[in-house]
Structures are given as C-alpha cells and as structure tokens.
C-alpha cells in the first residue's frame, strides 16, 4: 500500500505532466505558450460544471471539456500565427491573465470564493489519463505528424515549399495542446475537490514550461522527468527550511547551465533503444 | 446633506432612476474628480514606464525577457528604504537603489545570461526566473514578509491646483521618470556606447566584426536595465511608503504589457505607453468597475500585438521574433 | 561525452525508481511518543506568521516536556511548511498523517489551503484545525474532521458593526475589498453589505463595487472615487498587508474617515499606516490583553519571538499565535482526557477519540476565555472589538460567538 504522501505527490506529478505535455505539443511547432494555465482553468471549471451541476460522469465530462477547450485553442491559434517568438509568448501570457480575470468575475462558478462539490478521483484514474496521453504523444512522435511539426518549427518557409500546410499544423498544435491542458485542469479539479481562479495564474503556466525545459524539450517523456523534478525537489529540499526556495532557484539555474536541452533528449532515448537490440 | 449619494445632489432629474456611468453632481465636481484620476493615472504610468524601459533595454538589444527585473525593482526599493530610514537624503537613496540593483544585475548577467547566449530564448528567460525566486527568498529572510513602512512620508507636502491634489513625491516621480528616460535616450542615440548598443541589437555578429565587444555591451545593457529598475523601485517605494518582497510580481506583468504596447525596441514608446496604460487602467476603475481592469489592459496588449506588433511607436517593419 | 551523461542519467533514473519503491514499502513501526503535526506558511507572503507560529509551538512543546510530558510520554510536534501553496498543504497533511502518524494536525493557516486540505483530513481521518481561516463555511463543508479555532466573520461583524455605527455616528459607508482574496471578497461583497443593511447604514457604492487585486501597489483611482462619494466611514475588507496600501492612500488624499474590517486587519503593521485613522476590527486575542493566562502567555512568548532571526525586533504575539497555542493545548487535553495511548496499533481509535472530544468541547480554558466548538466546526469563544488608533489596539466591546443551543462564553 503506497504512502498517502507519495500518492498525493504522484497525483501532482500526473497533473503537471499533462500540463507540461500541453506546452510541449505547441513548442514542437516552434511556438512558446506562456498561457496554458488559461486552458487548464477552462478545463477545470468546465469539467466541474459538468459533473457538479449537469451531473455528467467524469470521463464524459473530461472528453466534452477537452473538445471544447481544443476548439478554443484552435480559435487562439489563428491570431497566434501572426506572432513569433517572444511576442507570441507575451500574447499568450496576456491570454492566460485574461482567462484568470474572467473566472474571477464569474459569479456563477463562485468567482473569488472558488467552487466546490466535485467528487474525488483516484490516483489510478489520473494516471490512466496521463499515461494514455503520454503514450499517444510518444507514438505520434515517431509518426509523420511530428516530423511535419518539426519541419514547420525548423523552417516554415522551407516546409511550405515542400507542401506542408504550416497554418494547419500550427493551429492544430494549439488546439491539441489546449485539449491536453484542459484535461489536466479537469483532473486537478477533481483531485483537490475545490478550485479558485488563483490556481490558474502565470505561475502555473511557468511551471508547465519549466517541466518541459528542465526535463527535455525535444522529447515527450521529458515532460515526465520535469514534472517529477518540479514536484519532488521542493519536498527533498525541506531540510533547508527558510532557504528552500532560494535553493530551488539555484538548482534551476544550475540545471539549465549544465544541460540546457533538458535532462532527456533524443540521444538518451536512442541509447536505451540500442541497448535493447544489442 | 452629509453622505447623500451624488446622484441626489441636483443635476439631472430622475438621476436615481437610471444609473449613470459617472458621478453626477455639480459640473465642477465631476471635472475635478476626472482631473484627479488623470493625475493618479499619470503617476501610475510613470511607474510602468520605468519598469517597461528596464525590460525593453534587455529585450530590445538581446531579445531576452529578463524575469528578474521585477525583483531588481523590489531590491532597489529596499535599498532606498534603508537609506531613507537612516535619515540620509533622497538623492543618496536613489543612488543606492540604482547602484545596488545594477550590481545584482551584473551577477545575473554573468551567471544567468552569458552562458545561454546561444541557447533558444526560453532558456535565459527561465534562468532569470530562477534568480527571481532566489532574490525573493533572500528579501523575505532579510526584511521579513510584512510590509516595511516609512514612518514619515518623504516629500509629503501636497499642492492643490484647481481642486486637484498632487504631492511633491508624485511630481518627483513623474519628473524623475522624464529625466531618466531623456538621459537614456541621449545615451542610446548620441553616445558611442549607445551606437554600440544599437549595433548589437541590429546584428550581433556584424557588430563584433566591426570591433564592438558584444559581451561588454550586454553587460552594459543589463547594468542600465538594473539601474533603471532600481530607480523605479526607490521612487515608487518611497511614494507608496510601504514595501514587501512581493511588490514586483503584479506590476511586472503589467509593465511587460506596457513594453509591448509602446514598442519593444522603442524608448519613446515606453514613455507614451506607460502613461497611456496608467490612465486607461485608472479610468477603467473609475468609470467601468475595478474587476474588469486586468481584462482591459491585457486585452489591449493582445490587440496591439495582433494589429500592430511593432507597438504604437514602432517602425514600419514588424519585429520578427527569433525562434524560441 | 554523451555516453557518460547517459550513464549518469540512467543511474539517476534507477535511484529515483528505488525511491519510489521505498515509498511503496510499508512504513516502519513507531515508538510510543505522542506526535502532533502542524502546517504553517514559513515561506511566501505570510512567512512571518508561519515562523512566529513555529516558535509558539516549540515553546509549548518544551513547556509540556519540561513538565513531564503527557502521561509520561514525550510530546513531539512535527511542523511542516506549506509555502502558502494550497497543494503543498495537502501533501503536508498526507505526510503528517500517513508517514509521521501524528494524532492530530494544527493548521493550515489560510482559507485557500484549508479548502483543499480539509477534504484530505476527512480522507485520512485525522483532525485538522485551522488557526486563521475565517472564510465562511470552510469547516462546515468538511465535517466531521475539520475544525477551526476562529469565528465566522459574519458572527464577528454582527457585534463590530453596531459599535462602529454608534461610536462614529455612521450613516453611510463605502466598501472596498481585495477581489483576489476569497475571504476578503466574501466579507466585502456579501457579509458587510448585509450587515450594513441590518444596521440601517447606506452603502453609497452599492451598485458600483470598488475592489483591487492582491499585490496592487496603486489604489489611487479607487480612493479618489470613494472620496467623491463622501461616506461617513469606509469598509476595508482585505488582508492587512493590502489594507496598508488603501489606508496610506486614504491618508495621502486627505480622506480621514473611520475604517472597519474583518479579522484580516489585525496586525501591528496596520497601526503604522495611518495612525490618525481609527480602525475597528474584531479579534480573539491581542498582545496587551489583561488577565492571568494571556499575560503569562505573552510574557513567555514575546522574548522568544524577538530573539528569532528573521522576525522583526518589535514583534508581539499575534492572534494566530494564540490560536495555534490553544489548538495544540486542546489536543493535549483531549489526549489526556480520552486515554489516548500513542501506540501505533491504536492510531485510528486515538484519532477518533480526539475528534469526538473536540466535537463535544465546552468551556476549555483558552487564552481569552472558554472555548468550545459549534456544529459547523467553528470556535465558540469570546472575541473583542478592537479600535486601532495612534499606534495601539484598545478593546472596546466583548462579544461571544455562541449560537442558540450552545453554552456561552
């Protein structure tokens, strides 16, 4: 029987993994999104509304929410096409803040008082979703779809010349990422059984990005390593008491210095594969 | 009648039946409330301008979003407080804040930017985030998390011009902002160092070929940016007379919005955008309702990004962001 | 180069796997000592409260152990930091309850943390009592294992507002609140307007709520607006560190009007913001309280607080220090009275005994008077309406939060 403490931490890892993956998907096309907490918030509130007020079962609620959030992601993806690099990042930052402000004012879902009533879900349920989506992405990474995405990221003009529709790919990535972030939000809401707008701030968006960059920004499982790091490190650093966060910040910088592509990259995974066939 | 709502004071008939979006009263009263709000907005705008400039110095020249600037702002404030509480004069506080923040900025440049010069832009951004976390923790441990307050406000004398009240400190903040911006513009446009800064911004490799020491220039950019943030911290900390280790957080995000709206690489853009957003925010609160304020400001930022990404004062070519 | 790195990576991965494996092992047996837990914010915006709470609990632990422990067994209080992040507070409770096998938990401090931690307390069947959460209904939703040694702000306001009205002849107020803070928004948006109506005071900005966000430096627009409405008094519903911003702006714009708020205003920092503005707020304890118990408490705790690095040299014991001291003391009394043994095999039964003791608690000798708990899990205790002016808090009215059907204070 697993210690409840580690179970709780693993639940956090699963939820953060999905958030990281949502950033990873969009990043794979060369777009940095600093506002995915907004999609997570949409997922959390919509799923909670569906289970608590509309009485839907959780799995159905998550699917519906993912579809709706994906649609919103597609809508966001279109204007995002006009922006590049850090400008896109700032626009997504603004988007995330606007979503948070929206929920703060949404009295029907509690506003700043937050929203209650969700039923609790198990660790197994969270990880079923997390593992399934991770697996999906790992499979997609070996497919043509991901190759197209990387092509668009590396050189959009060349990709266009080869016949790829950069618009579809980039907008589609936003939609897919938004859907995954929404699932993360729905699981979050039913794990903590209480949500408030403050849960979906810029800090959360940055956590997602951190998980991907630290864990490995070029491969899907990188988000898993990053999520484990971000959840477990503050726990292991408890012995430092009031210097805990300074140490965390220092470790963050150190990790980036030592290995800037993140802990995992394609070479690491390839080594694993070679060992298996050898 | 004391405490009666302004709607009842005269003016339009049936004023209680429909709700007008502004306080109805004697004409003069409405105008001077409006003017007072304008002054509020301009002061807030000066705050935004300084921090936006600080972001834009590093962003424009190096393309990096330095997330530690908000903590340099906060540290500048604490250094300034320390000087004032030791009963030393204001110019010394300003110098201490600027120097202190600039020194910390140098450390961040050496450890948090230099090693990542060739990395995708998200990496130095996250490394500055790491520094931001460290600085906040240090500040909390050194000064405590409770607000540190000045017992006597600095330059507190108020002047009333036509019903509008403004304090000497507010005038100092606005004046200092204009001076600092002008000084920065002078440095960038007219000095050789400024030319070098602009050269590196344009094309780092060519600049190096032409003999510009790119690493020295980035150091200078960080220092200037730090000094500006530190100055903002001192001025604003002293104006509001209360400071916590977390004052940088909210204001930083808004300052990024201001930078974008003014035009990331345009110094004068920040000077225009700062007061513009400050006034917009204040007017939204005054006449639209406090809750939608963030919505309006970020919405405006997104609108500018979509319609005119080079910012209000940006050049005709829209800045192509580097690959992230 | 890459292969070295990859080897190191897989070694690290193995290490992580081993850690997870260790987590899956059954936790080792405990020695029979009495373990209590506490969740406090030792880092983040409320770091000072958390660190002061820590000193308070360590003082109590020492006092109890010097006095022979509890039925001979040593008391050990495990204190965990939640960094003011609700998710960490839930993990803290799981650790304290599941791994450290504590008999009961004091904390968490904030209502945001309590909202997500109390359900976990019910899941882990361990009593959790918050020392500061006052957002209405938080414990009520999470019976039977959640308690709060605080009083619902609505109950407190019912005594504070009439005093405010009488003392300053208030006929109209303007309300400003922190929209990002759940408790402040509830008090400013629902509780205070209702109380004003009950007392015949007109809210001049009823159709136009004035608010700001936690962390805002500038509230000049809001205060200018309030000033133009010219109310007799102002309701400032926000945590004291934000309220300082509002008060200073009021002073700056020459708006010297009496202010009323919730327990969130109680602090020494707010007295420095605008000493000439009278502030009315309710509290269950204040450092200059008269009486044998409170005076002894302050005399013992204050020097310890002032010696602690990281805390300001003029610090005084706060209401939250008193509350957490009482919570731990109640747990100890529960342990003594219900025959709790502290043996690992009796853990579940012991925790249930503590819960039942607390649910039935009446007249426990707290620092400000007798304490009990009502059906919602909130405290029945005495409280005081304080007036803060010119640097000190003075008690003006004594009230009691007993509801009909429960014994009073």
Coordinates of N, CA, C and O in Angstrom, one line a residue, chain C residues 144-263:
Chain C
X144 N -16.8 15.5 9.6 CA -16.6 15.8 11.0 C -15.1 16.1 11.4 O -14.8 16.3 12.5
X145 N -14.2 16.0 10.4 CA -12.8 16.0 10.9 C -12.1 17.4 10.8 O -11.0 17.6 11.3
X146 N -12.9 18.4 10.3 CA -12.3 19.7 10.1 C -12.8 20.6 11.2 O -14.0 20.7 11.5
X147 N -11.9 21.4 11.8 CA -12.3 22.4 12.9 C -11.6 23.7 12.6 O -10.6 23.7 11.9
X148 N -12.1 24.7 13.2 CA -11.3 26.0 13.1 C -11.4 26.7 14.4 O -12.5 26.9 15.0
X149 N -10.3 27.1 14.9 CA -10.2 27.9 16.1 C -10.4 29.4 15.8 O -9.6 30.2 16.2
X150 N -11.4 29.7 15.0 CA -11.6 31.0 14.6 C -13.2 31.2 14.5 O -13.9 30.2 14.6
X151 N -13.6 32.4 14.4 CA -15.0 32.7 14.4 C -15.4 33.2 13.0 O -14.7 34.0 12.4
X152 N -16.5 32.7 12.5 CA -17.1 33.2 11.2 C -17.1 34.7 11.2 O -17.6 35.3 12.1
X153 N -16.7 35.3 10.1 CA -16.7 36.8 10.0 C -18.1 37.4 10.2 O -18.2 38.5 10.6
X154 N -19.1 36.6 9.7 CA -20.4 37.2 9.8 C -20.8 37.4 11.3 O -21.4 38.4 11.7
X155 N -20.5 36.4 12.1 CA -20.8 36.5 13.5 C -20.0 37.7 14.2 O -20.6 38.4 15.0
X156 N -18.8 37.8 13.8 CA -18.0 38.9 14.4 C -18.5 40.2 14.0 O -18.6 41.2 14.8
X157 N -18.9 40.3 12.7 CA -19.3 41.6 12.2 C -20.6 42.1 12.9 O -20.9 43.3 13.1
X158 N -21.4 41.1 13.3 CA -22.7 41.4 13.9 C -22.5 42.2 15.2 O -23.4 43.0 15.6
X159 N -21.4 42.1 15.8 CA -21.1 42.9 17.0 C -20.3 44.2 16.7 O -20.5 45.2 17.3
X160 N -19.4 44.0 15.7 CA -18.5 45.1 15.4 C -19.2 46.2 14.7 O -19.0 47.4 15.0
X161 N -20.1 45.9 13.8 CA -20.8 47.0 13.0 C -21.6 47.9 13.9 O -21.5 49.1 13.8
X162 N -22.5 47.4 14.8 CA -23.2 48.3 15.7 C -22.3 49.2 16.5 O -22.7 50.4 16.7
X163 N -21.2 48.7 17.0 CA -20.3 49.5 17.7 C -19.8 50.6 16.8 O -19.7 51.8 17.2
X164 N -19.4 50.3 15.6 CA -18.8 51.2 14.7 C -19.8 52.3 14.4 O -19.5 53.5 14.4
X165 N -21.1 51.9 14.2 CA -22.1 52.9 13.9 C -22.3 53.9 15.1 O -22.4 55.1 14.9
X166 N -22.3 53.3 16.3 CA -22.6 54.2 17.4 C -21.4 55.1 17.7 O -21.5 56.2 18.0
X167 N -20.2 54.5 17.7 CA -19.0 55.2 18.1 C -18.7 56.4 17.2 O -18.2 57.4 17.6
X168 N -19.0 56.3 15.9 CA -18.6 57.3 15.0 C -19.8 57.9 14.3 O -19.7 58.7 13.3
X169 N -21.0 57.6 14.7 CA -22.2 58.2 14.1 C -22.3 58.0 12.6 O -22.3 58.9 11.8
X170 N -22.2 56.7 12.2 CA -22.1 56.4 10.8 C -23.5 56.2 10.2 O -24.3 55.4 10.7
X171 N -23.7 56.9 9.1 CA -25.0 56.7 8.4 C -24.7 56.1 7.0 O -25.6 55.5 6.4
X172 N -23.5 56.4 6.5 CA -23.2 55.9 5.1 C -21.8 55.3 5.1 O -20.9 55.8 5.8
X173 N -21.6 54.3 4.3 CA -20.2 53.8 4.1 C -19.9 53.5 2.7 O -20.9 53.3 1.9
X174 N -18.7 53.4 2.4 CA -18.2 52.9 1.1 C -17.5 51.6 1.4 O -16.8 51.5 2.4
X175 N -17.6 50.7 0.5 CA -16.9 49.4 0.7 C -15.8 49.2 -0.4 O -16.1 49.3 -1.6
X176 N -14.7 48.8 0.0 CA -13.6 48.5 -0.9 C -13.0 47.1 -0.4 O -12.8 47.0 0.8
X177 N -12.7 46.2 -1.4 CA -12.2 44.9 -1.0 C -11.2 44.4 -2.0 O -11.1 44.9 -3.1
X178 N -10.5 43.4 -1.5 CA -9.5 42.7 -2.3 C -10.2 41.6 -3.1 O -10.6 40.6 -2.5
X179 N -10.4 41.8 -4.4 CA -11.2 40.8 -5.2 C -10.5 39.5 -5.4 O -11.1 38.5 -5.7
X180 N -9.2 39.4 -5.2 CA -8.5 38.2 -5.5 C -8.4 37.3 -4.2 O -8.0 36.2 -4.3
X181 N -8.8 37.8 -3.1 CA -8.7 37.1 -1.8 C -10.1 36.6 -1.4 O -11.0 37.5 -1.2
X182 N -10.2 35.3 -1.4 CA -11.6 34.8 -1.2 C -12.3 35.3 0.0 O -13.5 35.7 0.0
X183 N -11.6 35.3 1.2 CA -12.2 35.8 2.4 C -12.6 37.2 2.3 O -13.7 37.6 2.6
X184 N -11.6 38.0 1.8 CA -11.9 39.5 1.7 C -13.0 39.8 0.8 O -13.9 40.6 1.0
X185 N -13.1 39.0 -0.3 CA -14.1 39.3 -1.3 C -15.5 38.9 -0.7 O -16.5 39.6 -1.0
X186 N -15.5 37.8 0.1 CA -16.8 37.4 0.6 C -17.3 38.4 1.7 O -18.4 38.8 1.7
X187 N -16.3 38.8 2.5 CA -16.7 39.8 3.5 C -17.1 41.1 2.9 O -18.2 41.7 3.2
X188 N -16.3 41.6 1.9 CA -16.6 42.9 1.3 C -17.8 42.8 0.4 O -18.5 43.8 0.2
X189 N -18.0 41.7 -0.3 CA -19.1 41.6 -1.3 C -20.4 41.1 -0.7 O -21.5 41.4 -1.2
X190 N -20.4 40.3 0.4 CA -21.7 39.7 0.8 C -21.9 40.1 2.3 O -23.0 40.6 2.6
X191 N -21.0 39.8 3.2 CA -21.2 39.9 4.6 C -21.4 41.4 5.0 O -22.4 41.7 5.7
X192 N -20.5 42.2 4.7 CA -20.6 43.6 5.1 C -21.9 44.3 4.5 O -22.6 45.0 5.3
X193 N -22.1 44.2 3.2 CA -23.4 44.8 2.7 C -24.6 44.4 3.5 O -25.4 45.2 3.8
X194 N -24.7 43.1 3.8 CA -25.8 42.6 4.6 C -25.9 43.2 6.0 O -27.0 43.6 6.4
X195 N -24.7 43.3 6.6 CA -24.7 43.8 8.0 C -25.0 45.3 8.0 O -25.7 45.8 8.9
X196 N -24.6 46.0 6.9 CA -24.9 47.4 6.9 C -26.4 47.6 6.8 O -27.0 48.5 7.4
X197 N -27.0 46.8 5.9 CA -28.4 46.9 5.7 C -29.1 46.7 7.0 O -30.0 47.4 7.4
X198 N -28.7 45.6 7.7 CA -29.3 45.3 9.0 C -29.3 46.4 10.0 O -30.1 46.6 10.8
X199 N -28.2 47.2 9.9 CA -28.0 48.3 10.9 C -28.4 49.7 10.3 O -28.1 50.7 10.9
X200 N -29.1 49.7 9.2 CA -29.6 50.9 8.6 C -28.5 51.9 8.1 O -28.7 53.1 8.1
X201 N -27.4 51.3 7.7 CA -26.4 52.2 7.1 C -26.4 52.0 5.6 O -26.4 50.9 5.1
X202 N -26.4 53.1 4.9 CA -26.4 53.1 3.5 C -25.0 52.8 2.9 O -24.1 53.5 3.3
X203 N -25.0 51.9 1.9 CA -23.7 51.7 1.2 C -23.7 52.6 0.0 O -24.4 52.3 -1.0
X204 N -22.9 53.6 0.0 CA -23.0 54.6 -1.1 C -22.5 54.0 -2.5 O -22.9 54.6 -3.5
X205 N -21.7 53.0 -2.4 CA -21.3 52.5 -3.8 C -21.9 51.1 -4.0 O -21.2 50.2 -4.5
X206 N -23.1 50.9 -3.5 CA -23.7 49.6 -3.6 C -23.8 49.1 -5.0 O -23.6 47.9 -5.3
X207 N -24.1 49.9 -6.0 CA -24.2 49.5 -7.4 C -22.9 49.5 -8.1 O -22.8 49.1 -9.3
X208 N -21.8 49.9 -7.4 CA -20.6 50.1 -8.1 C -19.4 49.6 -7.2 O -18.7 50.4 -6.6
X209 N -19.3 48.2 -7.1 CA -18.3 47.7 -6.1 C -16.9 48.2 -6.4 O -16.5 48.2 -7.6
X210 N -16.2 48.6 -5.4 CA -14.8 49.0 -5.5 C -13.9 47.9 -5.1 O -14.0 47.5 -4.0
X211 N -12.9 47.6 -5.9 CA -12.0 46.5 -5.5 C -10.6 46.7 -6.1 O -10.4 47.6 -6.9
X212 N -9.7 45.9 -5.6 CA -8.4 45.9 -6.2 C -7.9 44.5 -6.1 O -8.6 43.6 -5.6
X213 N -6.7 44.2 -6.6 CA -6.2 42.8 -6.6 C -5.0 42.7 -5.6 O -4.2 43.7 -5.4
X214 N -4.9 41.6 -4.9 CA -3.7 41.3 -4.1 C -2.5 41.7 -4.8 O -2.3 41.2 -5.9
X215 N -1.6 42.5 -4.2 CA -0.4 42.8 -4.9 C -0.4 44.1 -5.6 O 0.7 44.6 -6.0
X216 N -1.5 44.7 -5.7 CA -1.6 46.0 -6.4 C -0.9 47.1 -5.5 O -1.1 47.1 -4.3
X217 N -0.1 47.9 -6.1 CA 0.6 49.0 -5.4 C -0.3 50.2 -5.4 O -0.3 51.0 -4.5
X218 N -1.1 50.4 -6.4 CA -1.8 51.6 -6.6 C -3.3 51.5 -6.5 O -3.9 50.7 -7.3
X219 N -3.9 52.2 -5.5 CA -5.3 52.2 -5.4 C -5.8 53.6 -5.5 O -6.9 53.9 -4.9
X220 N -5.1 54.5 -6.1 CA -5.4 55.9 -6.1 C -6.8 56.1 -6.8 O -7.6 56.9 -6.3
X221 N -7.1 55.4 -7.9 CA -8.3 55.6 -8.6 C -9.5 55.2 -7.7 O -10.5 56.0 -7.6
X222 N -9.4 54.1 -7.0 CA -10.5 53.7 -6.1 C -10.7 54.6 -5.0 O -11.8 55.0 -4.7
X223 N -9.6 55.1 -4.4 CA -9.8 56.0 -3.2 C -10.3 57.4 -3.7 O -11.2 58.0 -3.0
X224 N -9.9 57.8 -4.9 CA -10.4 59.1 -5.4 C -11.9 59.0 -5.6 O -12.7 59.9 -5.2
X225 N -12.3 57.8 -6.1 CA -13.8 57.6 -6.3 C -14.5 57.6 -5.0 O -15.6 58.2 -4.8
X226 N -13.9 56.9 -4.0 CA -14.6 56.8 -2.7 C -14.7 58.2 -2.1 O -15.7 58.6 -1.5
X227 N -13.7 59.0 -2.2 CA -13.6 60.3 -1.6 C -14.7 61.2 -2.2 O -15.4 62.0 -1.5
X228 N -15.0 61.0 -3.5 CA -16.0 61.8 -4.2 C -17.4 61.5 -3.7 O -18.3 62.3 -3.7
X229 N -17.6 60.2 -3.2 CA -18.9 59.8 -2.7 C -19.1 60.3 -1.2 O -20.2 60.3 -0.8
X230 N -18.0 60.7 -0.6 CA -18.1 61.3 0.8 C -18.9 60.5 1.8 O -19.9 61.0 2.3
X231 N -18.5 59.2 2.0 CA -19.2 58.5 3.1 C -18.8 58.9 4.5 O -17.7 59.5 4.6
X232 N -19.5 58.5 5.5 CA -19.1 58.7 6.9 C -18.0 57.8 7.3 O -17.2 58.1 8.1
X233 N -18.0 56.6 6.7 CA -17.0 55.6 7.1 C -16.6 54.7 5.9 O -17.3 54.8 4.9
X234 N -15.6 53.9 6.1 CA -15.2 53.1 5.0 C -15.0 51.6 5.5 O -14.4 51.4 6.6
X235 N -15.5 50.7 4.7 CA -15.2 49.3 5.0 C -14.0 48.8 4.1 O -14.1 48.9 2.9
X236 N -12.9 48.4 4.8 CA -11.8 47.9 4.0 C -11.6 46.4 4.3 O -11.2 46.0 5.4
X237 N -12.0 45.7 3.3 CA -12.0 44.2 3.5 C -10.8 43.6 2.7 O -10.9 43.4 1.5
X238 N -9.7 43.4 3.4 CA -8.5 42.9 2.8 C -7.6 42.5 3.9 O -7.7 42.8 5.0
X239 N -6.6 41.6 3.5 CA -5.5 41.3 4.4 C -4.8 42.5 4.8 O -4.6 43.4 3.9
X240 N -4.2 42.6 6.0 CA -3.6 43.9 6.5 C -2.5 44.4 5.6 O -2.3 45.6 5.4
X241 N -1.8 43.5 4.9 CA -0.7 44.0 4.1 C -1.2 44.7 2.9 O -0.6 45.6 2.3
X242 N -2.4 44.4 2.4 CA -3.0 45.1 1.3 C -3.7 46.3 1.9 O -3.8 47.4 1.3
X243 N -4.4 46.2 3.1 CA -5.1 47.3 3.7 C -4.2 48.4 3.9 O -4.6 49.6 3.9
X244 N -2.9 48.1 4.2 CA -2.0 49.2 4.4 C -1.9 50.1 3.2 O -1.9 51.4 3.4
X245 N -1.9 49.6 2.0 CA -1.9 50.3 0.8 C -3.1 51.3 0.7 O -3.0 52.5 0.4
X246 N -4.3 50.7 1.1 CA -5.5 51.5 1.0 C -5.5 52.7 2.0 O -5.8 53.8 1.7
X247 N -5.1 52.3 3.3 CA -5.1 53.3 4.3 C -4.1 54.5 4.0 O -4.4 55.6 4.2
X248 N -3.0 54.1 3.5 CA -2.0 55.1 3.2 C -2.5 56.0 2.1 O -2.2 57.2 2.1
X249 N -3.2 55.5 1.1 CA -3.7 56.3 0.0 C -4.8 57.2 0.5 O -4.9 58.3 0.1
X250 N -5.6 56.7 1.5 CA -6.7 57.5 2.0 C -6.0 58.7 2.7 O -6.5 59.8 2.6
X251 N -5.0 58.4 3.5 CA -4.3 59.5 4.2 C -3.7 60.5 3.2 O -3.8 61.7 3.4
X252 N -3.1 59.9 2.2 CA -2.5 60.8 1.2 C -3.5 61.7 0.5 O -3.2 62.9 0.3
X253 N -4.7 61.2 0.3 CA -5.7 62.1 -0.4 C -6.5 62.8 0.6 O -7.5 63.5 0.3
X254 N -6.1 62.8 1.9 CA -6.8 63.6 2.9 C -8.2 63.0 3.3 O -9.1 63.7 3.8
X255 N -8.4 61.7 3.1 CA -9.7 61.1 3.4 C -9.5 60.4 4.8 O -9.3 59.2 4.9
X256 N -9.7 61.2 5.9 CA -9.5 60.7 7.2 C -10.9 60.3 7.7 O -11.6 61.1 8.3
X257 N -11.3 59.0 7.5 CA -12.6 58.6 7.9 C -12.4 57.3 8.7 O -11.5 56.5 8.4
X258 N -13.3 56.9 9.7 CA -13.1 55.7 10.4 C -13.3 54.5 9.5 O -14.1 54.5 8.5
X259 N -12.5 53.5 9.8 CA -12.5 52.3 8.9 C -12.9 51.1 9.7 O -12.6 50.9 10.9
X260 N -13.6 50.2 9.1 CA -14.0 48.9 9.7 C -13.6 47.8 8.8 O -13.7 47.9 7.6
X261 N -13.3 46.6 9.4 CA -12.9 45.5 8.6 C -13.1 44.2 9.3 O -13.7 44.1 10.4
X262 N -12.5 43.1 8.8 CA -12.6 41.8 9.4 C -11.3 41.5 10.2 O -10.5 42.4 10.3
X263 N -11.2 40.3 10.7 CA -10.0 39.9 11.5 C -8.8 40.0 10.6 O -7.7 40.1 11.2

